[in-house]
């Protein structure tokens, strides 16, 4: 189930994309990712928080304490306009990255004519 | 898939994204809060996870906990990581908020200040002038007195001189003799390096330009090692170059090399032509290298920017022969850990052995009767001399007083302003503005104002420093090192900040809610009693400080007047002086140089407008200080006799006529020179000392180093006292002999090779003769330059320069203080009148006369001034005694000054209160009482 280790640096991308749906607290981000990847992605949960705080420092996120629907106190994060712009840039970079990898992986010919 | 029952984490429906959440907590403001919040965040996460696991996977609580923690990862590690990030965020945010606050407050402050332009302008100008003056004087003080000398290990450098009590002349400072130098060198235990130097001049002739007079530093090789000098090219003088009989070598200064030889590197190793013969250039010194002071016999003119152009070795011979002539100032570096006192004791010990080691040079008789000693002083002290540091500190104190007065003025202005905003701030306070908030506003205003004023002041200082240098006496030591630097800038800003803080915190001494102000229906009263007393105290303080300053300036002014009335013994009007230096190689023979001077004198005398031409080798009021030579009347064998040690200049005929010196008896003429009669002229007091009660004319006298076999000098004339250097120095005794005297001293003393010509003319400006005389000189010998032309009146002025410099500055400071005090008093009285309008109106309605009202206003002002003046006189009496060394013939408690100055202040107070009194008198009672 959880057999894909997360490549470093993509955690930021995941968080940003998750938050693009709306403000959430850290646990909510995690749950949504689990839900969407059907638990296939293994994230060490604590790593979320350095990432969140770092992105808040860079002003990609804004944080505010609030109450959940159940009345519990939680820290909510949301995207700033700068964060939104960064997300767009990262998404396109990801697309280029994966397509480049795809080119290598789906190649029909190896070097010097060897076929595999 | 949904998380049944889980709390809704994301808000999906419309409306503001945040609207659903209640913003209860703002961002944390302390680091402790931050870490507490992080704990909350982690706890929330873990709790939520535990619930998830218990629900989804039906774990028990403890199993769920275990699993949740496992999935979370290393809690303390993540906590650490986040803390680091949060710390950075926190400090960055705190900084930004600080900037925001500052920007906001400064903007607000500027707007408020702009709304009261009169206050702002006066306060600004006052502070700027005060700070500017202080920074400017501090620059001079710092550069000259506080900064170390520009040598390596400058704190271990010392100067070595021989103080001696010359019978007839008084205390004098002599250099070392060659014999003494070698004895010290061999026997000392406290010095790392010991060198001796003297200064001289020579003319560079030949290639690369016209004949040019240059300053020469004649040094032992050890001088360079003592001061840690380095060469820029080639090498400096070494011990080998300093041996007697070694080739004639010189080192050029960097500046001379650039200026005259265009920085051509090939000059090193080549031979240049000088007035003293050819010299080989062995190196170029590093830029800026110079001697700290001139040698013992140099003229006072040279004291200041003594830059050496050419360095040459002294080539002293350790084998002797040694003479009792002391021409080499000693400079040494102490061994680490040694003090100047220890070195002095060490050298005194060696000196005690001089009579035994060198009996012909240092007889016990000589040592005792001249009270011959050795003094080792830290070099900086020796360079500055006793008076300079004190004078500069006094000037700094004076300008500090001006600053205090200026600050008192500005403080008063702020207080007044505070009063007029009482209602405004009372309303604000009643409406809930925090006390801290208002204090911040006031502080921002005063800091903004004073910082801007501080910067303006620094700009003023930057401009003022060159102006001060322009009027400073040339003899100010380390003159060339004065420049505006960081120290003054730091001081200026520091004062501005301090002032801003003090002014801004003034309101803090008041009640927070000023109900009283709200209760006044419209016009405010005079203000709380505390306020009034503070203002009055400030004015009294200002006046007293101004009195002290004015007293100081007044004393100096009187000194100056006394100095000017001192008879210099000569008449400087219409007299031109200049120096003529003949090169040794062609004029070394006395007859040759004599001929030259004879011819030159004749040709100059023939010029229209010239009434007398003379010359001597030491110009009175400038060059007569320094060494002395023993003179004594011829004795019968076995008979003891009187003697004296005096200046023994040589002169060309008509010198006395040219200088306007009255001679009783006969003046030697050219026929005395031709006939070698050795007729001499003596100063009156010397004659009285050597032959008490008799007329010295006709008597014979021996001059120590010029023994002509069998023939003594004959006195034919008597002249009044002359001053050796400054007019403030006691008169000098001297005996003048005509140029044909023989001379055995090396270097310049008594040589015809270097004479100062004195030309008396009927022209209004004596300097206008210079071009013509230059032409005559070059037609006689192209390679003899005309050096240092200046009117004698300038020489006289320069000899008073030290006193006049300080006096000018102190007078400037006093005038500023006076103006500031006047403005201060005017402001306070004005304000009081304004505030008291209703009362005055009532009085007038009740029948008070106009003049009565006016008198009431002025009386108040006079009362303040009298109080301040009395206090000031007290301070003045206590402090002016610090100025004694600057005064000439004036007591520090001079009654004239101490009475006049307070009267001046009181008069100023009266004048300052005239306008407000006038306004008070013109008050329309009906208008005034209308509330």
mmCIF file with all atom_site columns, C-alpha atoms in Angstrom, chain B residues 230-237 249-254 257 265 267-270 280-286 309-311:
data_model
loop_
_atom_site.group_PDB
_atom_site.id
_atom_site.type_symbol
_atom_site.label_atom_id
_atom_site.label_alt_id
_atom_site.label_comp_id
_atom_site.label_asym_id
_atom_site.label_entity_id
_atom_site.label_seq_id
_atom_site.pdbx_PDB_ins_code
_atom_site.Cartn_x
_atom_site.Cartn_y
_atom_site.Cartn_z
_atom_site.occupancy
_atom_site.B_iso_or_equiv
_atom_site.pdbx_formal_charge
_atom_site.auth_seq_id
_atom_site.auth_comp_id
_atom_site.auth_asym_id
_atom_site.auth_atom_id
_atom_site.pdbx_PDB_model_num
ATOM 1  C CA . UNK B 1 230 ? 59.814 51.715 5.513   1.00 0.00 ? 230 UNK B CA 1
ATOM 2  C CA . UNK B 1 231 ? 61.042 52.552 2.062   1.00 0.00 ? 231 UNK B CA 1
ATOM 3  C CA . UNK B 1 232 ? 58.755 52.741 -0.934  1.00 0.00 ? 232 UNK B CA 1
ATOM 4  C CA . UNK B 1 233 ? 61.611 52.120 -3.316  1.00 0.00 ? 233 UNK B CA 1
ATOM 5  C CA . UNK B 1 234 ? 65.227 51.251 -2.766  1.00 0.00 ? 234 UNK B CA 1
ATOM 6  C CA . UNK B 1 235 ? 66.298 51.393 0.855   1.00 0.00 ? 235 UNK B CA 1
ATOM 7  C CA . UNK B 1 236 ? 66.458 53.773 3.773   1.00 0.00 ? 236 UNK B CA 1
ATOM 8  C CA . UNK B 1 237 ? 69.622 54.928 5.504   1.00 0.00 ? 237 UNK B CA 1
ATOM 9  C CA . UNK B 1 249 ? 73.834 59.445 0.133   1.00 0.00 ? 249 UNK B CA 1
ATOM 10 C CA . UNK B 1 250 ? 70.303 60.742 0.534   1.00 0.00 ? 250 UNK B CA 1
ATOM 11 C CA . UNK B 1 251 ? 66.779 59.336 0.676   1.00 0.00 ? 251 UNK B CA 1
ATOM 12 C CA . UNK B 1 252 ? 64.053 61.331 -1.021  1.00 0.00 ? 252 UNK B CA 1
ATOM 13 C CA . UNK B 1 253 ? 60.578 61.731 0.427   1.00 0.00 ? 253 UNK B CA 1
ATOM 14 C CA . UNK B 1 254 ? 57.728 60.202 -1.505  1.00 0.00 ? 254 UNK B CA 1
ATOM 15 C CA . UNK B 1 257 ? 59.826 62.282 -5.624  1.00 0.00 ? 257 UNK B CA 1
ATOM 16 C CA . UNK B 1 265 ? 61.837 55.078 -10.586 1.00 0.00 ? 265 UNK B CA 1
ATOM 17 C CA . UNK B 1 267 ? 66.101 58.298 -9.824  1.00 0.00 ? 267 UNK B CA 1
ATOM 18 C CA . UNK B 1 268 ? 67.045 55.622 -7.315  1.00 0.00 ? 268 UNK B CA 1
ATOM 19 C CA . UNK B 1 269 ? 70.725 55.006 -7.733  1.00 0.00 ? 269 UNK B CA 1
ATOM 20 C CA . UNK B 1 270 ? 71.376 58.201 -9.661  1.00 0.00 ? 270 UNK B CA 1
ATOM 21 C CA . UNK B 1 280 ? 73.439 59.687 -4.480  1.00 0.00 ? 280 UNK B CA 1
ATOM 22 C CA . UNK B 1 281 ? 69.802 58.755 -4.088  1.00 0.00 ? 281 UNK B CA 1
ATOM 23 C CA . UNK B 1 282 ? 69.565 55.357 -2.419  1.00 0.00 ? 282 UNK B CA 1
ATOM 24 C CA . UNK B 1 283 ? 65.820 55.159 -1.934  1.00 0.00 ? 283 UNK B CA 1
ATOM 25 C CA . UNK B 1 284 ? 62.397 56.739 -1.624  1.00 0.00 ? 284 UNK B CA 1
ATOM 26 C CA . UNK B 1 285 ? 60.658 56.881 1.751   1.00 0.00 ? 285 UNK B CA 1
ATOM 27 C CA . UNK B 1 286 ? 57.106 55.643 2.264   1.00 0.00 ? 286 UNK B CA 1
ATOM 28 C CA . UNK B 1 309 ? 61.773 66.382 1.718   1.00 0.00 ? 309 UNK B CA 1
ATOM 29 C CA . UNK B 1 310 ? 65.233 64.869 1.869   1.00 0.00 ? 310 UNK B CA 1
ATOM 30 C CA . UNK B 1 311 ? 66.729 62.527 4.455   1.00 0.00 ? 311 UNK B CA 1
#
